[in-house]
Short mmCIF file of C-alpha atoms and ligand atoms in Angstrom, two decimals:
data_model
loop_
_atom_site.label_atom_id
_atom_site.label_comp_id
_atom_site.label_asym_id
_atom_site.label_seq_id
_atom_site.Cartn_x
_atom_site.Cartn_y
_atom_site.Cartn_z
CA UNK A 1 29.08 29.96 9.26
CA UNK A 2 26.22 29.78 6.54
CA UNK A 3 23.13 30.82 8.65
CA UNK A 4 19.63 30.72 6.20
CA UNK A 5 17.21 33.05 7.11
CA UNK A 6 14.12 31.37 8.96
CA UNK A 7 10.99 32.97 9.28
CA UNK A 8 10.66 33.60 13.28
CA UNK A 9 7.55 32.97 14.06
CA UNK A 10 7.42 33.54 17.83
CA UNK A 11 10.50 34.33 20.78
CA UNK A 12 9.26 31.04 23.17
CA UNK A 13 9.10 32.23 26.94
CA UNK A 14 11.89 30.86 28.89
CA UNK A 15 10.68 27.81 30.46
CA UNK A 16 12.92 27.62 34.02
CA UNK A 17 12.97 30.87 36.28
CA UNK A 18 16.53 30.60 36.20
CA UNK A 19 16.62 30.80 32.49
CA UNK A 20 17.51 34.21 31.59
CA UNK A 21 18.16 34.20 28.47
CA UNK A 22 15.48 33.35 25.25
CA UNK A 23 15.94 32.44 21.80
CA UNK A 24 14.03 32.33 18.82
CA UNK A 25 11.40 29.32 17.60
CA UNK A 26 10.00 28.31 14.19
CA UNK A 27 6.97 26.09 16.19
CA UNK A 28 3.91 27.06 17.42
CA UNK A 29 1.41 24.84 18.54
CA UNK A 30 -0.88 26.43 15.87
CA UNK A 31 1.46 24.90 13.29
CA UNK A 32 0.36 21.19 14.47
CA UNK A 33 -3.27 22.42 13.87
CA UNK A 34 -2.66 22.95 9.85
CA UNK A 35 -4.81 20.56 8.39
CA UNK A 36 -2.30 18.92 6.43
CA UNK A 37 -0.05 18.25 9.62
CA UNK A 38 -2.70 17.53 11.58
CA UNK A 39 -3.41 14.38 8.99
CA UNK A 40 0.63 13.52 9.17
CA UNK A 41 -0.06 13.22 12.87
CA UNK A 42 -2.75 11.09 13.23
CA UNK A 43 -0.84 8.88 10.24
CA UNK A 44 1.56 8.16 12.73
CA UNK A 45 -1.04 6.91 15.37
CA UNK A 46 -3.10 5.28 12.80
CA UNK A 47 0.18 3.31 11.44
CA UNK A 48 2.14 2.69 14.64
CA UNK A 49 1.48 -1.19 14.90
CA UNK A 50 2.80 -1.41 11.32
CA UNK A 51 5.47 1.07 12.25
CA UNK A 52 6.74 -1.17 15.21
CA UNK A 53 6.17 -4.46 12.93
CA UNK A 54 8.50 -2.49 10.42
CA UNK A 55 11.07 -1.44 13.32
CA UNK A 56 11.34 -5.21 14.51
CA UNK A 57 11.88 -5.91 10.57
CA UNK A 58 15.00 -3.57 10.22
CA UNK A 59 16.22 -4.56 13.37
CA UNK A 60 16.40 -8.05 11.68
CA UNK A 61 18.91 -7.04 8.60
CA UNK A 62 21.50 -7.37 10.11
CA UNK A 63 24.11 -3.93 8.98
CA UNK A 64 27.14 -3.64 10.68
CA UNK A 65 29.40 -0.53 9.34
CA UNK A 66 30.39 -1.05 5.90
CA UNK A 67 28.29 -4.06 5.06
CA UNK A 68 24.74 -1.93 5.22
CA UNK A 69 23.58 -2.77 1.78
CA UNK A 70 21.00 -5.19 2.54
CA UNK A 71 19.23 -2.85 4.93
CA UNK A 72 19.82 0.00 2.38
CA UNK A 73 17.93 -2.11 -0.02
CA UNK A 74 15.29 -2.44 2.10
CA UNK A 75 15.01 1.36 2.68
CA UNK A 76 15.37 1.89 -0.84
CA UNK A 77 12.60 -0.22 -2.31
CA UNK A 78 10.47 1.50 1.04
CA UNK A 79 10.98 4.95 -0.52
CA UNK A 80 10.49 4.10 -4.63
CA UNK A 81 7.04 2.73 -3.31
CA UNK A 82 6.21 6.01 -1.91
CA UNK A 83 6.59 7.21 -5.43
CA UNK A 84 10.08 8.68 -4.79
CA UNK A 85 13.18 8.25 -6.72
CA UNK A 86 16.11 7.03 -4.66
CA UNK A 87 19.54 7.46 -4.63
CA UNK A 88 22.11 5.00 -3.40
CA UNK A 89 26.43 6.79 -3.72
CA UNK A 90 29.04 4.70 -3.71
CA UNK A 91 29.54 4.82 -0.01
CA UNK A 92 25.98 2.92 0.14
CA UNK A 93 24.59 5.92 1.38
CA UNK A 94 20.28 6.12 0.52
CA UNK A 95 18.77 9.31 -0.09
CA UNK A 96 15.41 10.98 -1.21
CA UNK A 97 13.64 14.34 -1.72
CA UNK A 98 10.67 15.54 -1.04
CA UNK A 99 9.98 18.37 -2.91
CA UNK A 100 9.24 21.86 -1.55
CA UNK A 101 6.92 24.16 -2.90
CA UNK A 102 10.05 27.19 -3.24
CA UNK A 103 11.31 29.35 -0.64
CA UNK A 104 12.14 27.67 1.91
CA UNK A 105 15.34 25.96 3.22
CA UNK A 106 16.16 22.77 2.50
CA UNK A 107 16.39 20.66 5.33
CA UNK A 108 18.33 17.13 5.55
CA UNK A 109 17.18 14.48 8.21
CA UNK A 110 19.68 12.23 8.40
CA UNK A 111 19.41 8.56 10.01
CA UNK A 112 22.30 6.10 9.98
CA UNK A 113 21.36 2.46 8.78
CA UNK A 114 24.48 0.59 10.46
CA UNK A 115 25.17 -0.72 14.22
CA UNK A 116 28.20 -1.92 15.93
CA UNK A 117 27.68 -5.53 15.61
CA UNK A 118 29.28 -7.78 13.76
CA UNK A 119 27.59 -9.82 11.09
CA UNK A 120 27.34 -13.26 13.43
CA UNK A 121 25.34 -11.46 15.95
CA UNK A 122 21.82 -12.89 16.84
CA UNK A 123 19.84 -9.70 15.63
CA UNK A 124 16.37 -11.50 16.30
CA UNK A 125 14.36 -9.02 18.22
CA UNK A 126 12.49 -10.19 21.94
CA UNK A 127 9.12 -8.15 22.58
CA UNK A 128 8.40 -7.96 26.32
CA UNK A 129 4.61 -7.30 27.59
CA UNK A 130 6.78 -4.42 29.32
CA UNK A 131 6.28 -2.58 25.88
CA UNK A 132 9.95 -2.78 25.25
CA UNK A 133 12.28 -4.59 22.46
CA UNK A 134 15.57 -6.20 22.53
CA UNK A 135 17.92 -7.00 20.20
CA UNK A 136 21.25 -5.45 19.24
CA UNK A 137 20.71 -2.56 17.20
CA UNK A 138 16.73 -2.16 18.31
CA UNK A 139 18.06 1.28 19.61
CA UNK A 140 20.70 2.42 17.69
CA UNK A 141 19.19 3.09 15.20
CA UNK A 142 17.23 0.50 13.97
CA UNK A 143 14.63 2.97 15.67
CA UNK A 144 15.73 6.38 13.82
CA UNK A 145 15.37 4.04 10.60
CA UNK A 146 11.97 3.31 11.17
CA UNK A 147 10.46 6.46 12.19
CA UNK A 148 12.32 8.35 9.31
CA UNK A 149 10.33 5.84 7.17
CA UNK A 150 6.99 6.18 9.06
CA UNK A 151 7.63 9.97 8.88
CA UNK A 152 8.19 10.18 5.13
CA UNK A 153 4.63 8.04 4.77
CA UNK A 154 2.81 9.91 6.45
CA UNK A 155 3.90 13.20 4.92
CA UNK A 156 3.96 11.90 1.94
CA UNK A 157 0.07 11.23 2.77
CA UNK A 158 -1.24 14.13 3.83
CA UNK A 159 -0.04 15.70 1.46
CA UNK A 160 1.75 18.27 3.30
CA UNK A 161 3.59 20.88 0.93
CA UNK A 162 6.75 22.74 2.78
CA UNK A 163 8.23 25.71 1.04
CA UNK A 164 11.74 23.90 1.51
CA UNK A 165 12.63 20.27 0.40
CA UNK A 166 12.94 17.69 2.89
CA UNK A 167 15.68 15.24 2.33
CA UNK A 168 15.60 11.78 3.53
CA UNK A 169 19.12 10.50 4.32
CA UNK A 170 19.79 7.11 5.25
CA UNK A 171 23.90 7.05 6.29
CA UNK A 172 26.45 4.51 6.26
CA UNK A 173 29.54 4.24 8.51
CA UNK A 174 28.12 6.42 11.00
CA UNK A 175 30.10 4.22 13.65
CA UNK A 176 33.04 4.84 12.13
CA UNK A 177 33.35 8.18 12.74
CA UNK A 178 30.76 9.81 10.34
CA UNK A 179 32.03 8.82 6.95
CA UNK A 180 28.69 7.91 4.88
CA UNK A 181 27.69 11.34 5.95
CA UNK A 182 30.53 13.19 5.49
CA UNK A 183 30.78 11.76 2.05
CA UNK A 184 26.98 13.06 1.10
CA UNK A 185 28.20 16.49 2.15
CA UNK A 186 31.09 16.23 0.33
CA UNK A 187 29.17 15.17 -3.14
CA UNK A 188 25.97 17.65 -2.09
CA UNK A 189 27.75 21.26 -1.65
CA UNK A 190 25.43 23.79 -0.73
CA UNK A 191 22.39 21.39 -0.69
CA UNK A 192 21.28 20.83 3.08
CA UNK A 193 20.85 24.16 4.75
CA UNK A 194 19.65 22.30 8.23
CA UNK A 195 20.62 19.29 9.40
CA UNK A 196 18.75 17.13 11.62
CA UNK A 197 20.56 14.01 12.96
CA UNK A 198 18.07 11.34 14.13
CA UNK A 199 19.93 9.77 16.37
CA UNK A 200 20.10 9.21 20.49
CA UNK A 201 17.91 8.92 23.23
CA UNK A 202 15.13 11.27 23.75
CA UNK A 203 16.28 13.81 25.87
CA UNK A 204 17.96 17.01 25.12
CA UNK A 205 18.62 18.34 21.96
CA UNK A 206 22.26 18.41 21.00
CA UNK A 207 23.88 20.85 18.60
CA UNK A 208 27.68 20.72 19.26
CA UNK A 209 29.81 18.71 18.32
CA UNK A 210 31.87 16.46 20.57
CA UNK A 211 35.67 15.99 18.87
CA UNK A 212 37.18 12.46 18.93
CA UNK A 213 40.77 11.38 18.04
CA UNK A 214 41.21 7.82 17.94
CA UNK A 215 44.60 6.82 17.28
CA UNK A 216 46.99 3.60 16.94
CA UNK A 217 50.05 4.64 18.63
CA UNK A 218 52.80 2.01 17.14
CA UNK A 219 55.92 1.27 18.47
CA UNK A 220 58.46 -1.14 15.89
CA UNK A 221 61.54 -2.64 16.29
CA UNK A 222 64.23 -5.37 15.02
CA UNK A 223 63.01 -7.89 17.58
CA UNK A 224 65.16 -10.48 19.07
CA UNK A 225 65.07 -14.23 20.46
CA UNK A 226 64.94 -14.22 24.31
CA UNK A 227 68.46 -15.66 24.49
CA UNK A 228 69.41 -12.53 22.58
CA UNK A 229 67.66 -9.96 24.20
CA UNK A 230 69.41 -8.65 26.72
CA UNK A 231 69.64 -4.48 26.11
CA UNK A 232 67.53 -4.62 22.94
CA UNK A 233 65.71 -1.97 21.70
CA UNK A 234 62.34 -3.46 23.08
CA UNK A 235 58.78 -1.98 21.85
CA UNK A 236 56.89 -3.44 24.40
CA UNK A 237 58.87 -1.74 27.08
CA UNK A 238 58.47 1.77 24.77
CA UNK A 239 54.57 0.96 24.74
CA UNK A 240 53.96 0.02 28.63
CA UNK A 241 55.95 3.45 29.50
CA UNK A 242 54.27 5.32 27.16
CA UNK A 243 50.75 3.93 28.64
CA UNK A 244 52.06 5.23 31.78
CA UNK A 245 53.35 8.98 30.58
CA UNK A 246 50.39 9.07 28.31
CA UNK A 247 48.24 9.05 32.01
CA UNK A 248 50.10 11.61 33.29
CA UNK A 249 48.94 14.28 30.70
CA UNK A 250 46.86 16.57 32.71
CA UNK A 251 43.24 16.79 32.20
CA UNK A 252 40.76 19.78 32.91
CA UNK A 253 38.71 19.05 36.22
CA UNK A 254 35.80 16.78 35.61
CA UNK A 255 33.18 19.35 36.70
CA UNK A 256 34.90 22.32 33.77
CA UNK A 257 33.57 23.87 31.59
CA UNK A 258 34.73 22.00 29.25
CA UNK A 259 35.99 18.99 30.35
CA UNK A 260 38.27 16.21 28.12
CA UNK A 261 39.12 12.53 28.47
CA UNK A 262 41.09 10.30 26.84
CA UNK A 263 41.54 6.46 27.02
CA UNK A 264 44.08 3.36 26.34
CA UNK A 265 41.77 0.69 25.13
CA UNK A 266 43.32 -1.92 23.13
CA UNK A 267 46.48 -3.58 22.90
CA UNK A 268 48.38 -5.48 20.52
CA UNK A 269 51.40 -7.05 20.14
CA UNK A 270 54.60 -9.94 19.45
CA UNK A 271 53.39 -13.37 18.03
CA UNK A 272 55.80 -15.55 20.03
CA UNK A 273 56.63 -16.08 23.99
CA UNK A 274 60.25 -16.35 23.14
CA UNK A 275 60.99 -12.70 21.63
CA UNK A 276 61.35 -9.32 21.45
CA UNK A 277 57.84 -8.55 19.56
CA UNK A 278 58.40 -6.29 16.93
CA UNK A 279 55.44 -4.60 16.96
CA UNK A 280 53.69 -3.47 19.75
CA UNK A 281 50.71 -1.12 19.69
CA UNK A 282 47.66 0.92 21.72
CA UNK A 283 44.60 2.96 20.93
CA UNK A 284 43.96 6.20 22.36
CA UNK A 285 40.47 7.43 22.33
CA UNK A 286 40.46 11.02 23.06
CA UNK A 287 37.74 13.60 23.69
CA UNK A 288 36.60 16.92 23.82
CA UNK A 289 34.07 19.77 22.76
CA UNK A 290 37.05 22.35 22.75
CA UNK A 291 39.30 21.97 18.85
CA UNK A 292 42.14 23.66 20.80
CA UNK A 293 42.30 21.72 23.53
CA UNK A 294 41.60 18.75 21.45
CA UNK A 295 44.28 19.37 19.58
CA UNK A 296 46.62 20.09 22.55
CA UNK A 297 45.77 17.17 24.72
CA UNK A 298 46.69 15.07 21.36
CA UNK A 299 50.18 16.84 20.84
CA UNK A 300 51.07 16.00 24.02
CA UNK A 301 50.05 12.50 24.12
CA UNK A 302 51.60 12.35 20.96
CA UNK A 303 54.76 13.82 22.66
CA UNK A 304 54.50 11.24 25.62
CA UNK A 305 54.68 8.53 22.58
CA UNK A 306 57.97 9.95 20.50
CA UNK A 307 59.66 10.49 24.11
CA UNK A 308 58.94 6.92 25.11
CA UNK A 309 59.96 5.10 21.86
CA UNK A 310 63.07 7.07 21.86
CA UNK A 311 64.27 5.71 25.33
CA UNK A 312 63.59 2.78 24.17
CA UNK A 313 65.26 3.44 20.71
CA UNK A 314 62.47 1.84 18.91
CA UNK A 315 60.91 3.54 16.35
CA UNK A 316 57.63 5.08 16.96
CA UNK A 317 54.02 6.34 13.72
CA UNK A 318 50.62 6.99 14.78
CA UNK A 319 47.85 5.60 12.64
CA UNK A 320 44.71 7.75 12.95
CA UNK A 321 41.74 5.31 12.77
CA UNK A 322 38.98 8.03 13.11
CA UNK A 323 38.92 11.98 13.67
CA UNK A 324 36.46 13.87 14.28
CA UNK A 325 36.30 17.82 14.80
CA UNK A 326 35.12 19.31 17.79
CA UNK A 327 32.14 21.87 18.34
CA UNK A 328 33.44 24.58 20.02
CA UNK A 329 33.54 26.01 23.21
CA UNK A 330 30.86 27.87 24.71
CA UNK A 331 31.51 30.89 23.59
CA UNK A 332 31.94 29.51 20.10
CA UNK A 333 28.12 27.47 20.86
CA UNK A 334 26.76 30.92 21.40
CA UNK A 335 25.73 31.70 17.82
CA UNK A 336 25.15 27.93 17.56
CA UNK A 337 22.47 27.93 20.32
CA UNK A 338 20.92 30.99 19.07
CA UNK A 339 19.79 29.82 15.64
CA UNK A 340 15.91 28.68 15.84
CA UNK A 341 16.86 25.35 14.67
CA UNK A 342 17.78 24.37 18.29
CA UNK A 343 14.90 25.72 19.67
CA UNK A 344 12.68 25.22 17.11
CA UNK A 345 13.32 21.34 18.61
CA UNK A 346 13.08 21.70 22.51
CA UNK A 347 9.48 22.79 21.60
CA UNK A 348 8.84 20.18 19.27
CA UNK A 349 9.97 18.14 21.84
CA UNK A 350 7.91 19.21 24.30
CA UNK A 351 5.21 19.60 21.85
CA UNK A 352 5.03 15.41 21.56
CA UNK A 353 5.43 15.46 24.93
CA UNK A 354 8.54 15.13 26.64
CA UNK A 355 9.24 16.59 30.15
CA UNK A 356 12.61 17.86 29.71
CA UNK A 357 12.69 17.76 33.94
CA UNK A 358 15.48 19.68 35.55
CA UNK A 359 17.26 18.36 32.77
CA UNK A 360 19.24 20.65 30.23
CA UNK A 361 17.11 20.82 27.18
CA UNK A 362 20.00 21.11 24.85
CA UNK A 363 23.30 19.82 25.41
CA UNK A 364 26.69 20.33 23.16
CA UNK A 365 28.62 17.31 23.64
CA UNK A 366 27.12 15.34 20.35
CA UNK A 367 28.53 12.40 19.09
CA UNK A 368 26.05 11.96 15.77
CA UNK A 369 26.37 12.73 11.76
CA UNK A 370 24.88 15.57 13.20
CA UNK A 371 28.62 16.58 14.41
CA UNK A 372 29.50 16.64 10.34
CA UNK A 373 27.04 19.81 10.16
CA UNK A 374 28.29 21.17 13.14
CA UNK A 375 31.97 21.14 11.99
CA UNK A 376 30.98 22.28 8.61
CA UNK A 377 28.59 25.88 9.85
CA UNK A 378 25.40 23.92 8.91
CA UNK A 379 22.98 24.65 11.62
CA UNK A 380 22.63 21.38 12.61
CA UNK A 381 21.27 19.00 15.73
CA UNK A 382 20.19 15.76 16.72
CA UNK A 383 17.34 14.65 18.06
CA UNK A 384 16.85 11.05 19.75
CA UNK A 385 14.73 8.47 18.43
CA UNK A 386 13.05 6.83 21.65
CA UNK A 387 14.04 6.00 25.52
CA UNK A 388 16.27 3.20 25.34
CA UNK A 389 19.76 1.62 26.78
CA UNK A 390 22.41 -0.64 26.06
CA UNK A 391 23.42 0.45 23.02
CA UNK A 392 26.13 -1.01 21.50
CA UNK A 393 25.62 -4.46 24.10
CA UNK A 394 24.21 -7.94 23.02
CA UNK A 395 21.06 -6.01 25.84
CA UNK A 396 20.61 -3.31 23.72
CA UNK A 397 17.20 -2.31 24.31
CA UNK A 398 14.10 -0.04 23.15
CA UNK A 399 10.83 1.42 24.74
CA UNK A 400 8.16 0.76 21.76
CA UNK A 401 6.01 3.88 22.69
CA UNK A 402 8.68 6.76 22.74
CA UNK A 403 9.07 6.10 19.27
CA UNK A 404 5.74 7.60 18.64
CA UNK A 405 6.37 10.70 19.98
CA UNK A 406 9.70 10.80 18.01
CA UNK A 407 8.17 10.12 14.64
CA UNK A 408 5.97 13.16 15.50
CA UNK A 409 8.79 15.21 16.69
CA UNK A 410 10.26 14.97 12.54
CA UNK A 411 7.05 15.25 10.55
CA UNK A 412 6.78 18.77 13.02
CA UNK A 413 10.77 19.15 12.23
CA UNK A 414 9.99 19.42 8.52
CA UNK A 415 6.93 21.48 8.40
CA UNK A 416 8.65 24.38 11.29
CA UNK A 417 12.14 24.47 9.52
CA UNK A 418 10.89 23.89 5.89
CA UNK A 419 8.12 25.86 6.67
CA UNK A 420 4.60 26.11 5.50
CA UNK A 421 2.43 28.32 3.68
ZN1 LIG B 501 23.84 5.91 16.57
#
């Protein structure tokens, strides 16, 4: 695990009594007081009508997973006016640097540009007088878009100068599992020494990485006319009990340590009424923090599937349609939650103002391209982008305010893990 070395500016008190333990910060409220990131600050107040104008705008272009390019272009054309020189790959990734003065690590904030919806979905976007907006995608992450953009602005502005570079990333195909980001990573070795995945509700800051296996379990066969059937090898019998056997894999206790689930989700099968089908097929959607369990709970599952198809004697292939790596378990978070990055954010985030509660402040159970960092040793986390709900519903929904205090929380990201003067 590649761990830069940060300059540690202060150990931060532990904030709960029963808190025992404390870890080390890169932000200080003295660091919001620098001149220059004082003036990136009150950019963001100065600029948050046109921010939210700007929000409702992306919301608007429309950028379901793999068809992002006409938001990209927008984002593009946003960052060449701020005098920087954009990058689009081949997976339609967008990316930009702002450069450091030397020293300092270079940190990546990454935002993905697509949503979940398809491209006939209304994406016009409802203001309330609550202060709230709705529209699929308003939340994830039309928002994270928005205040990446407002961020870059206003540092961009004041002229703030961090010792590391700041890179702008702007991700496809984050809802498919990660793949615009992974692919950055993959064509920028050694580049992003932090990671910072805008992405989420506001809340705590996550920086694990939860594993998902989503699989097409497949069951195929010569099929048969009804009249014919009788005693057939019959995948649709092979699926239903391997539904059933698949449920009977055991599970750790909700309330564990680390817990798992998995989950049959969609089905598929025969064309006709009057046959055998010769295909028949479910999904399996499992998860967990834990890469051995992960990889156990799959085997078996796996297991239930081969066992099933061959009482049946139809033949039986899994199709993987996404997998991701897991985090770790605690004991492998340890290091993880000891690097300032992570803590370096609770106080940012408290900084702008959240009330973390008797909420955890940081959680391990991410599902964000921050998880591609996490599996990778890149000190990574993600930080949420306003209060919100719905996400991926036609009632997806945003609070307009909370974004403020999130397009704070990265220009204060930047200048405590780039670092200043
Ligand atoms: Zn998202």
């Amino acid at each position: 695990m590649r761990l830069p070395t940060l300059t540690v500016l202060c150990c931060c008190a532990a904030p709960l009594a029963a808190q025992t333990q404390t870890y080390p910060s890169n932000f200080t409220p003295g660091l919001a007081r620098v001149p220059a990131v004082r003036d990136a600050l009150a950019r963001v107040d100065a600029g948050f009508d046109a921010q939210v104008a700007e929000w409702i705008r992306i919301t608007e272009i429309a950028a379901p997973s793999r068809d992002e390019a006409r938001r990209a272009a927008y984002v593009r054309a946003q960052l060449e006016a701020l005098g920087l020189a954009a990058e689009v790959d081949s997976i339609g990734n967008v990316s930009a640097r702002i450069a450091g003065s030397g020293g300092g690590p270079t940190v990546v904030f990454a935002a993905h540009l697509d949503t979940v919806h398809p491209i006939e979905t209304d994406v016009t976007v409802v203001r309330r007088d609550d202060g709230t907006l709705h529209a699929p995608g308003v939340f994830d992450n039309s928002a994270s878009v928005a205040n990446l953009l407002a961020a870059a602005r206003a540092l961009k502005a004041s002229g703030l100068r961090t010792r590391g570079d700041v890179i702008l990333l702007f991700t496809t195909q984050e809802e498919l599992g990660f793949k615009g980001m992974a692919y950055w990573l993959d064509h920028h070795p050694r580049t992003a020494d932090l990671l910072v995945g805008l992405d989420g509700g506001l809340g705590p800051v996550n920086y694990g990485a939860l594993g998902i296996y989503w699989s097409r379990m497949i069951f195929t066969g010569a099929g048969a006319h009804t009249l014919n059937s009788r005693g057939k090898p019959h995948p649709a019998r092979a699926a239903a009990r391997c539904i059933l056997d698949v449920y009977t894999v055991p599970l750790p206790p909700p309330d564990a340590e680390v817990p798992a689930i998995y989950n049959v989700g969609l089905l598929r099968g025969g064309s006709v009424v009057n046959a055998i089908p010769q295909e028949v097929s479910f999904t399996v959607d499992l998860r967990t923090i834990d890469p051995v369990l992960l990889e156990r709970l799959d085997s078996a599952i796996v297991g239930k599937c081969g066992a099933a198809a061959a009482a049946e004697s139809v033949a039986f292939r899994r199709e993987w349609i996404q997998r991701s790596a897991a985090g770790g378990t605690p004991a492998q978070l340890a290091p993880r939650r000891a690097h300032p990055i992570v803590q370096t954010a609770i106080d940012v985030l408290r900084y702008v103002g959240w009330d973390f509660g008797r909420g955890p402040e940081a959680v391990a159970t991410g599902s964000t391209d921050a998880n591609v960092g996490v599996v990778r040793g890149i000190p990574s986390v993600a930080v949420g982008r306003a209060q919100g709900g719905d996400q991926h519903t036609l009632s997806e929904w945003a609070d307009i305010a909370t974004a403020r205090a999130s397009t704070k929380q990265i220009i204060l990201l930047a200048a405590a893990l780039a670092g200043t003067r």
